[in-house]
Amino acid sequence: MSELRIWMNGALVDQAAAVLPVNSAAVFYGTNVFEGLRAYWNEADEELYAFRLQEHFTRLRESMKMMRFTVPYTDVDLDEAVREVLRGNAIREDVHMHLVAYVVGVGMDATAPTGLYINPRRRGRISAAGLSCCVSSWTRTSDNAIPIRLKCGPNYQNGRLALLQAKADGYDAPILMNAQGHVAEGTGATFFMVRKGRLVTPPVTADVLESITRATLIEEVCPNVLGLEVVEREIDRTELYVADEAFFCGSGYEITPIVSIDRFPLGDGQVGPLTRRVLRVYMDVVRGVDKRYAEWRTPTYRGVTV
Ligand SMILES: Cc1ncc(COP(=O)(O)O)c(C=O)c1O
């Protein structure tokens, strides 16, 4: 399969040509903010739908605001750029994209000049069989240190430390606790559990990213498609061990089941029935098999008014 080209500052370029100066703040300090999102191929519609673009643009702008840098593109420009990179690569399959705004200036205090690239890549599902997780001994960085609400590249070093330790210890993925000792999230995903028939997830003030998938589930998919309310509350460590089911969710993770935590099997140690239902319904919505929520799916090839 051919290599996908990158949209960089207004032009489609080959991967090898998408380069940044080594002394830029972007390379040296990782001064960037980004979004990760997916577009889904719908065979019946012969269309590629990017999921919840507007919400990703809004969050990108919030991250840019917190980092005090601006990028000279409107949401309409970004919308067109996403469709240009998908169309320009003639993509007719599911694809993941990173949308990255970065600072080219030099130094810790650099806020300008800035640039932006959109990097599409093929990325399969994380795991259908379910993950074996551990509670990490690394603490999720807190809002007054390196806020996770702010989606910048350097934040991911916290998750990387936890992930590498989890793997070294024989697990698939870590669950990070926050400085208050409550459950925060996974390295790049929001955490949900099922206890006593109810879906539970930590609040947005638990040192978690304000996840778009989380909002999709809490505000619409769970109550209005599945008839299930989600409880947002703090979760204790020991609740993890007696949960009936659990899953990670996110644009990249989609709905990824968790089957054990610290070697305690959840339920019967298989992917749980509620997790399966959430997964099926979510995948139908993002792909447009379920025709509801059309406003969340930006078509690539059909003309759209933005
Ligand atoms: C740290 C973190 N938490 C949660 C999520 C899930 O967020 P979203 O559903 O917006 O992709 C992500 C994914 O980007 C993430 O990186």
PDB file of C-alpha atoms and ligand atoms in Angstrom:
ATOM      1  CA  MET A   1       0.000   0.000   0.000  1.00  0.00           C
ATOM      2  CA  SER A   2       1.265   3.434  -0.871  1.00  0.00           C
ATOM      3  CA  GLU A   3       2.468   5.877   1.751  1.00  0.00           C
ATOM      4  CA  LEU A   4      -0.084   8.538   2.581  1.00  0.00           C
ATOM      5  CA  ARG A   5       0.860  12.156   1.971  1.00  0.00           C
ATOM      6  CA  ILE A   6       0.674  14.806   4.694  1.00  0.00           C
ATOM      7  CA  TRP A   7      -1.133  18.140   4.511  1.00  0.00           C
ATOM      8  CA  MET A   8       1.426  20.666   5.752  1.00  0.00           C
ATOM      9  CA  ASN A   9       0.720  24.382   5.880  1.00  0.00           C
ATOM     10  CA  GLY A  10      -1.529  24.333   2.844  1.00  0.00           C
ATOM     11  CA  ALA A  11       0.120  21.735   0.587  1.00  0.00           C
ATOM     12  CA  LEU A  12       0.114  17.946   0.289  1.00  0.00           C
ATOM     13  CA  VAL A  13       3.669  16.684   0.727  1.00  0.00           C
ATOM     14  CA  ASP A  14       5.395  13.306   0.917  1.00  0.00           C
ATOM     15  CA  GLN A  15       6.189  12.021   4.412  1.00  0.00           C
ATOM     16  CA  ALA A  16       9.924  12.545   3.844  1.00  0.00           C
ATOM     17  CA  ALA A  17       9.365  16.200   2.946  1.00  0.00           C
ATOM     18  CA  ALA A  18       7.350  16.974   6.093  1.00  0.00           C
ATOM     19  CA  VAL A  19      10.268  18.141   8.231  1.00  0.00           C
ATOM     20  CA  LEU A  20      10.815  20.599  11.091  1.00  0.00           C
ATOM     21  CA  PRO A  21      14.011  22.429  12.140  1.00  0.00           C
ATOM     22  CA  VAL A  22      15.839  20.631  14.974  1.00  0.00           C
ATOM     23  CA  ASN A  23      16.165  23.853  16.998  1.00  0.00           C
ATOM     24  CA  SER A  24      12.453  24.702  16.763  1.00  0.00           C
ATOM     25  CA  ALA A  25      10.428  24.709  19.993  1.00  0.00           C
ATOM     26  CA  ALA A  26       8.279  22.043  18.331  1.00  0.00           C
ATOM     27  CA  VAL A  27      11.165  19.598  18.080  1.00  0.00           C
ATOM     28  CA  PHE A  28      13.208  20.490  21.167  1.00  0.00           C
ATOM     29  CA  TYR A  29      10.484  21.120  23.767  1.00  0.00           C
ATOM     30  CA  GLY A  30       7.644  19.382  21.967  1.00  0.00           C
ATOM     31  CA  THR A  31       5.758  22.682  21.803  1.00  0.00           C
ATOM     32  CA  ASN A  32       2.704  21.438  19.999  1.00  0.00           C
ATOM     33  CA  VAL A  33      -0.953  20.734  20.514  1.00  0.00           C
ATOM     34  CA  PHE A  34      -2.803  18.105  18.603  1.00  0.00           C
ATOM     35  CA  GLU A  35      -5.940  16.119  17.909  1.00  0.00           C
ATOM     36  CA  GLY A  36      -6.264  12.440  17.030  1.00  0.00           C
ATOM     37  CA  LEU A  37      -9.363  11.474  15.101  1.00  0.00           C
ATOM     38  CA  ARG A  38     -10.668   8.873  12.733  1.00  0.00           C
ATOM     39  CA  ALA A  39     -12.542   8.781   9.458  1.00  0.00           C
ATOM     40  CA  TYR A  40     -14.624   5.712   8.565  1.00  0.00           C
ATOM     41  CA  TRP A  41     -15.303   4.230   5.150  1.00  0.00           C
ATOM     42  CA  ASN A  42     -18.973   3.437   4.524  1.00  0.00           C
ATOM     43  CA  GLU A  43     -19.177   0.971   1.645  1.00  0.00           C
ATOM     44  CA  ALA A  44     -22.916   1.363   1.052  1.00  0.00           C
ATOM     45  CA  ASP A  45     -22.657   5.166   0.851  1.00  0.00           C
ATOM     46  CA  GLU A  46     -19.281   4.998  -0.963  1.00  0.00           C
ATOM     47  CA  GLU A  47     -18.240   7.730   1.439  1.00  0.00           C
ATOM     48  CA  LEU A  48     -15.528   8.425   4.004  1.00  0.00           C
ATOM     49  CA  TYR A  49     -16.881  10.115   7.135  1.00  0.00           C
ATOM     50  CA  ALA A  50     -14.623  12.074   9.502  1.00  0.00           C
ATOM     51  CA  PHE A  51     -16.075  11.839  13.011  1.00  0.00           C
ATOM     52  CA  ARG A  52     -16.908  14.953  15.066  1.00  0.00           C
ATOM     53  CA  LEU A  53     -14.512  17.292  13.281  1.00  0.00           C
ATOM     54  CA  GLN A  54     -15.996  20.435  14.807  1.00  0.00           C
ATOM     55  CA  GLU A  55     -15.494  19.149  18.355  1.00  0.00           C
ATOM     56  CA  HIS A  56     -11.870  18.302  17.556  1.00  0.00           C
ATOM     57  CA  PHE A  57     -11.289  21.801  16.138  1.00  0.00           C
ATOM     58  CA  THR A  58     -12.831  23.371  19.243  1.00  0.00           C
ATOM     59  CA  ARG A  59     -10.614  21.342  21.555  1.00  0.00           C
ATOM     60  CA  LEU A  60      -7.556  22.143  19.443  1.00  0.00           C
ATOM     61  CA  ARG A  61      -8.340  25.849  19.846  1.00  0.00           C
ATOM     62  CA  GLU A  62      -8.713  25.433  23.612  1.00  0.00           C
ATOM     63  CA  SER A  63      -5.312  23.743  23.762  1.00  0.00           C
ATOM     64  CA  MET A  64      -3.791  26.518  21.617  1.00  0.00           C
ATOM     65  CA  LYS A  65      -5.298  29.147  23.905  1.00  0.00           C
ATOM     66  CA  MET A  66      -3.801  27.521  27.012  1.00  0.00           C
ATOM     67  CA  MET A  67      -0.421  27.277  25.251  1.00  0.00           C
ATOM     68  CA  ARG A  68      -0.708  30.905  24.128  1.00  0.00           C
ATOM     69  CA  PHE A  69      -0.155  30.322  20.473  1.00  0.00           C
ATOM     70  CA  THR A  70      -2.307  30.881  17.459  1.00  0.00           C
ATOM     71  CA  VAL A  71      -2.520  29.277  14.074  1.00  0.00           C
ATOM     72  CA  PRO A  72      -3.741  31.297  11.098  1.00  0.00           C
ATOM     73  CA  TYR A  73      -6.475  28.853  10.055  1.00  0.00           C
ATOM     74  CA  THR A  74     -10.183  29.163  10.676  1.00  0.00           C
ATOM     75  CA  ASP A  75     -12.348  26.122  11.392  1.00  0.00           C
ATOM     76  CA  VAL A  76     -13.561  26.336   7.796  1.00  0.00           C
ATOM     77  CA  ASP A  77      -9.918  26.190   6.586  1.00  0.00           C
ATOM     78  CA  LEU A  78      -9.288  23.186   8.841  1.00  0.00           C
ATOM     79  CA  ASP A  79     -12.428  21.455   7.650  1.00  0.00           C
ATOM     80  CA  GLU A  80     -11.329  21.917   4.047  1.00  0.00           C
ATOM     81  CA  ALA A  81      -7.782  20.809   4.878  1.00  0.00           C
ATOM     82  CA  VAL A  82      -9.025  17.536   6.397  1.00  0.00           C
ATOM     83  CA  ARG A  83     -11.129  16.798   3.326  1.00  0.00           C
ATOM     84  CA  GLU A  84      -8.204  17.772   1.081  1.00  0.00           C
ATOM     85  CA  VAL A  85      -5.804  15.333   2.749  1.00  0.00           C
ATOM     86  CA  LEU A  86      -8.371  12.512   2.606  1.00  0.00           C
ATOM     87  CA  ARG A  87      -9.365  13.257  -0.988  1.00  0.00           C
ATOM     88  CA  GLY A  88      -5.805  13.966  -2.102  1.00  0.00           C
ATOM     89  CA  ASN A  89      -4.770  10.493  -0.903  1.00  0.00           C
ATOM     90  CA  ALA A  90      -7.908   8.970  -2.470  1.00  0.00           C
ATOM     91  CA  ILE A  91      -8.585   7.169   0.826  1.00  0.00           C
ATOM     92  CA  ARG A  92     -11.365   4.581   0.634  1.00  0.00           C
ATOM     93  CA  GLU A  93     -10.741   2.776   3.922  1.00  0.00           C
ATOM     94  CA  ASP A  94     -10.803   3.569   7.650  1.00  0.00           C
ATOM     95  CA  VAL A  95      -8.038   5.981   8.567  1.00  0.00           C
ATOM     96  CA  HIS A  96      -6.657   7.725  11.648  1.00  0.00           C
ATOM     97  CA  MET A  97      -5.352  11.295  11.532  1.00  0.00           C
ATOM     98  CA  HIS A  98      -3.182  13.483  13.714  1.00  0.00           C
ATOM     99  CA  LEU A  99      -3.840  17.189  13.379  1.00  0.00           C
ATOM    100  CA  VAL A 100      -0.862  18.974  14.890  1.00  0.00           C
ATOM    101  CA  ALA A 101      -0.292  22.693  15.502  1.00  0.00           C
ATOM    102  CA  TYR A 102       3.320  23.490  16.418  1.00  0.00           C
ATOM    103  CA  VAL A 103       5.701  26.352  17.143  1.00  0.00           C
ATOM    104  CA  VAL A 104       8.602  26.846  14.724  1.00  0.00           C
ATOM    105  CA  GLY A 105      10.152  29.635  16.803  1.00  0.00           C
ATOM    106  CA  VAL A 106      13.149  28.921  19.022  1.00  0.00           C
ATOM    107  CA  GLY A 107      13.195  28.832  22.819  1.00  0.00           C
ATOM    108  CA  MET A 108      11.016  27.937  25.777  1.00  0.00           C
ATOM    109  CA  ASP A 109       8.986  31.150  25.471  1.00  0.00           C
ATOM    110  CA  ALA A 110       8.381  30.926  21.721  1.00  0.00           C
ATOM    111  CA  THR A 111       4.729  31.244  20.748  1.00  0.00           C
ATOM    112  CA  ALA A 112       5.271  32.008  17.046  1.00  0.00           C
ATOM    113  CA  PRO A 113       5.617  31.424  14.179  1.00  0.00           C
ATOM    114  CA  THR A 114       3.379  28.421  14.092  1.00  0.00           C
ATOM    115  CA  GLY A 115       2.520  25.732  11.578  1.00  0.00           C
ATOM    116  CA  LEU A 116       0.009  22.952  11.188  1.00  0.00           C
ATOM    117  CA  TYR A 117       0.050  19.525   9.617  1.00  0.00           C
ATOM    118  CA  ILE A 118      -2.479  16.729   9.197  1.00  0.00           C
ATOM    119  CA  ASN A 119      -0.971  13.269   9.097  1.00  0.00           C
ATOM    120  CA  PRO A 120      -3.285  10.441   7.987  1.00  0.00           C
ATOM    121  CA  ARG A 121      -2.229   6.889   8.781  1.00  0.00           C
ATOM    122  CA  ARG A 122      -3.642   3.422   8.704  1.00  0.00           C
ATOM    123  CA  ARG A 123      -4.317   2.212  12.233  1.00  0.00           C
ATOM    124  CA  GLY A 124      -6.210  -0.905  13.156  1.00  0.00           C
ATOM    125  CA  ARG A 125      -8.339  -1.562  16.213  1.00  0.00           C
ATOM    126  CA  ILE A 126      -6.386  -1.669  19.492  1.00  0.00           C
ATOM    127  CA  SER A 127      -7.800  -5.010  20.725  1.00  0.00           C
ATOM    128  CA  ALA A 128     -11.045  -6.838  20.205  1.00  0.00           C
ATOM    129  CA  ALA A 129     -10.165  -9.624  22.657  1.00  0.00           C
ATOM    130  CA  GLY A 130      -9.727  -7.266  25.602  1.00  0.00           C
ATOM    131  CA  LEU A 131      -6.792  -5.850  27.506  1.00  0.00           C
ATOM    132  CA  SER A 132      -5.092  -7.088  30.622  1.00  0.00           C
ATOM    133  CA  CYS A 133      -4.497  -3.876  32.612  1.00  0.00           C
ATOM    134  CA  CYS A 134      -2.645  -2.866  35.749  1.00  0.00           C
ATOM    135  CA  VAL A 135      -2.977   0.086  38.076  1.00  0.00           C
ATOM    136  CA  SER A 136       0.112   2.130  37.358  1.00  0.00           C
ATOM    137  CA  SER A 137       2.493   3.258  40.089  1.00  0.00           C
ATOM    138  CA  TRP A 138       2.965   6.418  37.986  1.00  0.00           C
ATOM    139  CA  THR A 139       0.564   9.218  38.921  1.00  0.00           C
ATOM    140  CA  ARG A 140      -1.452  11.099  36.282  1.00  0.00           C
ATOM    141  CA  THR A 141      -0.019  14.619  36.048  1.00  0.00           C
ATOM    142  CA  SER A 142      -2.289  17.111  37.749  1.00  0.00           C
ATOM    143  CA  ASP A 143      -4.021  20.216  36.461  1.00  0.00           C
ATOM    144  CA  ASN A 144      -1.584  22.554  38.218  1.00  0.00           C
ATOM    145  CA  ALA A 145       1.462  20.764  36.824  1.00  0.00           C
ATOM    146  CA  ILE A 146       0.966  19.554  33.280  1.00  0.00           C
ATOM    147  CA  PRO A 147      -2.786  19.673  32.686  1.00  0.00           C
ATOM    148  CA  ILE A 148      -4.132  16.705  30.793  1.00  0.00           C
ATOM    149  CA  ARG A 149      -7.072  18.822  29.595  1.00  0.00           C
ATOM    150  CA  LEU A 150      -4.461  20.492  27.416  1.00  0.00           C
ATOM    151  CA  LYS A 151      -3.700  18.057  24.606  1.00  0.00           C
ATOM    152  CA  CYS A 152      -0.010  18.690  23.935  1.00  0.00           C
ATOM    153  CA  GLY A 153       2.624  16.169  22.907  1.00  0.00           C
ATOM    154  CA  PRO A 154       4.762  16.380  26.083  1.00  0.00           C
ATOM    155  CA  ASN A 155       1.788  15.290  28.228  1.00  0.00           C
ATOM    156  CA  TYR A 156       2.087  11.890  26.624  1.00  0.00           C
ATOM    157  CA  GLN A 157       5.432  11.215  28.334  1.00  0.00           C
ATOM    158  CA  ASN A 158       3.456  10.601  31.549  1.00  0.00           C
ATOM    159  CA  GLY A 159       1.432   7.915  29.779  1.00  0.00           C
ATOM    160  CA  ARG A 160       4.540   6.549  28.058  1.00  0.00           C
ATOM    161  CA  LEU A 161       6.286   5.927  31.405  1.00  0.00           C
ATOM    162  CA  ALA A 162       3.207   4.081  32.631  1.00  0.00           C
ATOM    163  CA  LEU A 163       2.754   2.113  29.415  1.00  0.00           C
ATOM    164  CA  LEU A 164       6.365   0.940  29.233  1.00  0.00           C
ATOM    165  CA  GLN A 165       6.296  -0.147  32.858  1.00  0.00           C
ATOM    166  CA  ALA A 166       3.002  -1.986  32.346  1.00  0.00           C
ATOM    167  CA  LYS A 167       4.466  -3.845  29.365  1.00  0.00           C
ATOM    168  CA  ALA A 168       7.697  -4.642  31.215  1.00  0.00           C
ATOM    169  CA  ASP A 169       5.539  -6.146  33.966  1.00  0.00           C
ATOM    170  CA  GLY A 170       3.577  -8.292  31.497  1.00  0.00           C
ATOM    171  CA  TYR A 171       0.368  -6.253  31.121  1.00  0.00           C
ATOM    172  CA  ASP A 172      -1.132  -4.748  27.973  1.00  0.00           C
ATOM    173  CA  ALA A 173      -1.899  -1.293  29.336  1.00  0.00           C
ATOM    174  CA  PRO A 174      -1.905   0.822  32.517  1.00  0.00           C
ATOM    175  CA  ILE A 175      -4.743   2.607  34.292  1.00  0.00           C
ATOM    176  CA  LEU A 176      -3.454   5.835  35.832  1.00  0.00           C
ATOM    177  CA  MET A 177      -4.640   7.170  39.175  1.00  0.00           C
ATOM    178  CA  ASN A 178      -4.614  10.909  39.848  1.00  0.00           C
ATOM    179  CA  ALA A 179      -2.802  12.705  42.686  1.00  0.00           C
ATOM    180  CA  GLN A 180      -5.920  12.296  44.872  1.00  0.00           C
ATOM    181  CA  GLY A 181      -5.650   8.518  44.486  1.00  0.00           C
ATOM    182  CA  HIS A 182      -8.735   8.120  42.319  1.00  0.00           C
ATOM    183  CA  VAL A 183      -8.949   6.567  38.881  1.00  0.00           C
ATOM    184  CA  ALA A 184      -8.063   9.004  36.083  1.00  0.00           C
ATOM    185  CA  GLU A 185      -7.765   7.269  32.703  1.00  0.00           C
ATOM    186  CA  GLY A 186      -5.587   5.198  30.376  1.00  0.00           C
ATOM    187  CA  THR A 187      -2.555   6.527  28.493  1.00  0.00           C
ATOM    188  CA  GLY A 188      -4.652   7.782  25.578  1.00  0.00           C
ATOM    189  CA  ALA A 189      -8.180   6.792  26.494  1.00  0.00           C
ATOM    190  CA  THR A 190     -11.022   7.424  28.904  1.00  0.00           C
ATOM    191  CA  PHE A 191     -11.967   4.724  31.428  1.00  0.00           C
ATOM    192  CA  PHE A 192     -15.483   3.323  31.919  1.00  0.00           C
ATOM    193  CA  MET A 193     -16.564   0.483  34.176  1.00  0.00           C
ATOM    194  CA  VAL A 194     -19.806  -1.387  34.763  1.00  0.00           C
ATOM    195  CA  ARG A 195     -20.779  -1.929  38.401  1.00  0.00           C
ATOM    196  CA  LYS A 196     -24.125  -3.309  39.489  1.00  0.00           C
ATOM    197  CA  GLY A 197     -25.551  -2.768  36.010  1.00  0.00           C
ATOM    198  CA  ARG A 198     -24.524   0.910  35.813  1.00  0.00           C
ATOM    199  CA  LEU A 199     -21.945   2.538  33.599  1.00  0.00           C
ATOM    200  CA  VAL A 200     -19.536   4.696  35.608  1.00  0.00           C
ATOM    201  CA  THR A 201     -16.741   7.033  34.485  1.00  0.00           C
ATOM    202  CA  PRO A 202     -14.585   9.606  36.337  1.00  0.00           C
ATOM    203  CA  PRO A 203     -15.639  13.292  36.145  1.00  0.00           C
ATOM    204  CA  VAL A 204     -13.810  15.736  33.844  1.00  0.00           C
ATOM    205  CA  THR A 205     -12.123  17.207  36.931  1.00  0.00           C
ATOM    206  CA  ALA A 206     -10.313  13.917  37.691  1.00  0.00           C
ATOM    207  CA  ASP A 207      -7.197  14.867  35.642  1.00  0.00           C
ATOM    208  CA  VAL A 208      -8.498  13.413  32.412  1.00  0.00           C
ATOM    209  CA  LEU A 209      -8.729  14.710  28.880  1.00  0.00           C
ATOM    210  CA  GLU A 210     -12.189  16.065  28.064  1.00  0.00           C
ATOM    211  CA  SER A 211     -12.746  13.224  25.668  1.00  0.00           C
ATOM    212  CA  ILE A 212     -15.014  13.583  22.658  1.00  0.00           C
ATOM    213  CA  THR A 213     -15.835   9.875  22.687  1.00  0.00           C
ATOM    214  CA  ARG A 214     -16.716  10.133  26.375  1.00  0.00           C
ATOM    215  CA  ALA A 215     -19.124  12.986  25.592  1.00  0.00           C
ATOM    216  CA  THR A 216     -20.544  11.006  22.656  1.00  0.00           C
ATOM    217  CA  LEU A 217     -21.328   8.107  24.981  1.00  0.00           C
ATOM    218  CA  ILE A 218     -22.559  10.125  27.977  1.00  0.00           C
ATOM    219  CA  GLU A 219     -24.653  12.705  26.137  1.00  0.00           C
ATOM    220  CA  GLU A 220     -26.165  10.667  23.309  1.00  0.00           C
ATOM    221  CA  VAL A 221     -25.212   7.086  22.573  1.00  0.00           C
ATOM    222  CA  CYS A 222     -25.734   5.546  26.016  1.00  0.00           C
ATOM    223  CA  PRO A 223     -28.938   7.347  27.078  1.00  0.00           C
ATOM    224  CA  ASN A 224     -30.600   7.777  23.696  1.00  0.00           C
ATOM    225  CA  VAL A 225     -29.527   4.716  21.730  1.00  0.00           C
ATOM    226  CA  LEU A 226     -28.955   2.150  24.477  1.00  0.00           C
ATOM    227  CA  GLY A 227     -31.262   3.572  27.160  1.00  0.00           C
ATOM    228  CA  LEU A 228     -28.441   3.645  29.726  1.00  0.00           C
ATOM    229  CA  GLU A 229     -27.491   6.627  31.871  1.00  0.00           C
ATOM    230  CA  VAL A 230     -23.790   7.053  32.659  1.00  0.00           C
ATOM    231  CA  VAL A 231     -22.798   8.006  36.206  1.00  0.00           C
ATOM    232  CA  GLU A 232     -19.917  10.499  36.402  1.00  0.00           C
ATOM    233  CA  ARG A 233     -18.180  10.114  39.753  1.00  0.00           C
ATOM    234  CA  GLU A 234     -14.841   9.390  41.358  1.00  0.00           C
ATOM    235  CA  ILE A 235     -13.755   5.769  41.177  1.00  0.00           C
ATOM    236  CA  ASP A 236     -11.653   4.074  43.878  1.00  0.00           C
ATOM    237  CA  ARG A 237      -8.901   1.604  43.081  1.00  0.00           C
ATOM    238  CA  THR A 238     -10.632  -1.321  44.784  1.00  0.00           C
ATOM    239  CA  GLU A 239     -13.777  -0.760  42.717  1.00  0.00           C
ATOM    240  CA  LEU A 240     -11.703  -1.747  39.707  1.00  0.00           C
ATOM    241  CA  TYR A 241     -11.148  -5.200  41.140  1.00  0.00           C
ATOM    242  CA  VAL A 242     -14.841  -5.907  41.670  1.00  0.00           C
ATOM    243  CA  ALA A 243     -16.154  -4.252  38.507  1.00  0.00           C
ATOM    244  CA  ASP A 244     -18.283  -6.482  36.281  1.00  0.00           C
ATOM    245  CA  GLU A 245     -16.885  -4.998  33.077  1.00  0.00           C
ATOM    246  CA  ALA A 246     -14.618  -2.186  31.956  1.00  0.00           C
ATOM    247  CA  PHE A 247     -13.471  -0.561  28.730  1.00  0.00           C
ATOM    248  CA  PHE A 248     -11.341   2.249  27.400  1.00  0.00           C
ATOM    249  CA  CYS A 249     -12.799   4.667  24.892  1.00  0.00           C
ATOM    250  CA  GLY A 250     -11.340   7.320  22.619  1.00  0.00           C
ATOM    251  CA  SER A 251     -11.031   8.341  19.004  1.00  0.00           C
ATOM    252  CA  GLY A 252      -8.053   6.017  18.624  1.00  0.00           C
ATOM    253  CA  TYR A 253      -9.151   3.338  21.124  1.00  0.00           C
ATOM    254  CA  GLU A 254     -12.774   3.407  19.934  1.00  0.00           C
ATOM    255  CA  ILE A 255     -14.340   1.009  22.463  1.00  0.00           C
ATOM    256  CA  THR A 256     -11.596  -1.312  23.723  1.00  0.00           C
ATOM    257  CA  PRO A 257     -12.619  -3.930  26.299  1.00  0.00           C
ATOM    258  CA  ILE A 258     -10.619  -4.532  29.471  1.00  0.00           C
ATOM    259  CA  VAL A 259     -10.842  -8.111  30.763  1.00  0.00           C
ATOM    260  CA  SER A 260      -8.641  -7.978  33.872  1.00  0.00           C
ATOM    261  CA  ILE A 261      -7.059  -5.439  36.212  1.00  0.00           C
ATOM    262  CA  ASP A 262      -4.019  -6.342  38.353  1.00  0.00           C
ATOM    263  CA  ARG A 263      -4.803  -9.962  37.348  1.00  0.00           C
ATOM    264  CA  PHE A 264      -8.307  -9.809  38.857  1.00  0.00           C
ATOM    265  CA  PRO A 265     -10.629 -11.058  36.087  1.00  0.00           C
ATOM    266  CA  LEU A 266     -13.595  -8.754  35.503  1.00  0.00           C
ATOM    267  CA  GLY A 267     -16.842 -10.730  35.441  1.00  0.00           C
ATOM    268  CA  ASP A 268     -16.008 -14.053  33.823  1.00  0.00           C
ATOM    269  CA  GLY A 269     -12.798 -12.646  32.363  1.00  0.00           C
ATOM    270  CA  GLN A 270     -14.300 -12.305  28.872  1.00  0.00           C
ATOM    271  CA  VAL A 271     -15.493  -9.203  27.049  1.00  0.00           C
ATOM    272  CA  GLY A 272     -18.674  -8.162  28.892  1.00  0.00           C
ATOM    273  CA  PRO A 273     -22.163  -8.001  27.340  1.00  0.00           C
ATOM    274  CA  LEU A 274     -22.675  -4.283  27.971  1.00  0.00           C
ATOM    275  CA  THR A 275     -19.247  -3.488  26.523  1.00  0.00           C
ATOM    276  CA  ARG A 276     -20.207  -5.451  23.396  1.00  0.00           C
ATOM    277  CA  ARG A 277     -23.417  -3.440  23.041  1.00  0.00           C
ATOM    278  CA  VAL A 278     -21.657  -0.098  23.477  1.00  0.00           C
ATOM    279  CA  LEU A 279     -19.010  -1.160  20.951  1.00  0.00           C
ATOM    280  CA  ARG A 280     -21.569  -2.243  18.340  1.00  0.00           C
ATOM    281  CA  VAL A 281     -23.682   0.882  18.660  1.00  0.00           C
ATOM    282  CA  TYR A 282     -20.665   3.217  18.660  1.00  0.00           C
ATOM    283  CA  MET A 283     -19.206   1.633  15.522  1.00  0.00           C
ATOM    284  CA  ASP A 284     -22.559   1.915  13.734  1.00  0.00           C
ATOM    285  CA  VAL A 285     -22.800   5.612  14.604  1.00  0.00           C
ATOM    286  CA  VAL A 286     -19.242   6.558  13.564  1.00  0.00           C
ATOM    287  CA  ARG A 287     -19.514   4.683  10.255  1.00  0.00           C
ATOM    288  CA  GLY A 288     -22.975   5.987   9.472  1.00  0.00           C
ATOM    289  CA  VAL A 289     -24.596   2.539   9.441  1.00  0.00           C
ATOM    290  CA  ASP A 290     -26.872   4.105  12.035  1.00  0.00           C
ATOM    291  CA  LYS A 291     -28.111   7.173  10.168  1.00  0.00           C
ATOM    292  CA  ARG A 292     -28.761   9.228  13.293  1.00  0.00           C
ATOM    293  CA  TYR A 293     -26.346  12.001  14.241  1.00  0.00           C
ATOM    294  CA  ALA A 294     -25.486  12.847  10.615  1.00  0.00           C
ATOM    295  CA  GLU A 295     -24.130  16.207  11.839  1.00  0.00           C
ATOM    296  CA  TRP A 296     -21.236  14.326  13.483  1.00  0.00           C
ATOM    297  CA  ARG A 297     -20.041  12.801  10.201  1.00  0.00           C
ATOM    298  CA  THR A 298     -18.304  15.045   7.660  1.00  0.00           C
ATOM    299  CA  PRO A 299     -18.358  13.421   4.214  1.00  0.00           C
ATOM    300  CA  THR A 300     -15.130  13.603   2.228  1.00  0.00           C
ATOM    301  CA  TYR A 301     -16.277  13.164  -1.335  1.00  0.00           C
ATOM    302  CA  ARG A 302     -19.785  14.615  -1.310  1.00  0.00           C
ATOM    303  CA  GLY A 303     -20.053  18.404  -1.422  1.00  0.00           C
ATOM    304  CA  VAL A 304     -20.742  19.889   2.000  1.00  0.00           C
ATOM    305  CA  THR A 305     -21.491  23.359   3.221  1.00  0.00           C
ATOM    306  CA  VAL A 306     -19.153  24.257   6.051  1.00  0.00           C
TER     307      VAL A 306
HETATM  308  C1  LIG B   1      -5.037  11.180  27.446  1.00  0.00           C
HETATM  309  C2  LIG B   1      -6.279  10.885  26.654  1.00  0.00           C
HETATM  310  N1  LIG B   1      -7.425  10.654  27.287  1.00  0.00           N
HETATM  311  C3  LIG B   1      -8.566  10.386  26.623  1.00  0.00           C
HETATM  312  C4  LIG B   1      -8.585  10.332  25.237  1.00  0.00           C
HETATM  313  C5  LIG B   1      -9.862  10.116  24.498  1.00  0.00           C
HETATM  314  O1  LIG B   1     -10.240  11.345  23.927  1.00  0.00           O
HETATM  315  P1  LIG B   1     -11.116  11.415  22.604  1.00  0.00           P
HETATM  316  O2  LIG B   1     -12.337  10.607  22.856  1.00  0.00           O
HETATM  317  O3  LIG B   1     -11.442  12.854  22.436  1.00  0.00           O
HETATM  318  O4  LIG B   1     -10.294  10.866  21.504  1.00  0.00           O
HETATM  319  C6  LIG B   1      -7.405  10.546  24.532  1.00  0.00           C
HETATM  320  C7  LIG B   1      -7.389  10.480  23.068  1.00  0.00           C
HETATM  321  O5  LIG B   1      -7.069  11.404  22.415  1.00  0.00           O
HETATM  322  C8  LIG B   1      -6.219  10.845  25.251  1.00  0.00           C
HETATM  323  O6  LIG B   1      -5.081  11.065  24.601  1.00  0.00           O
END
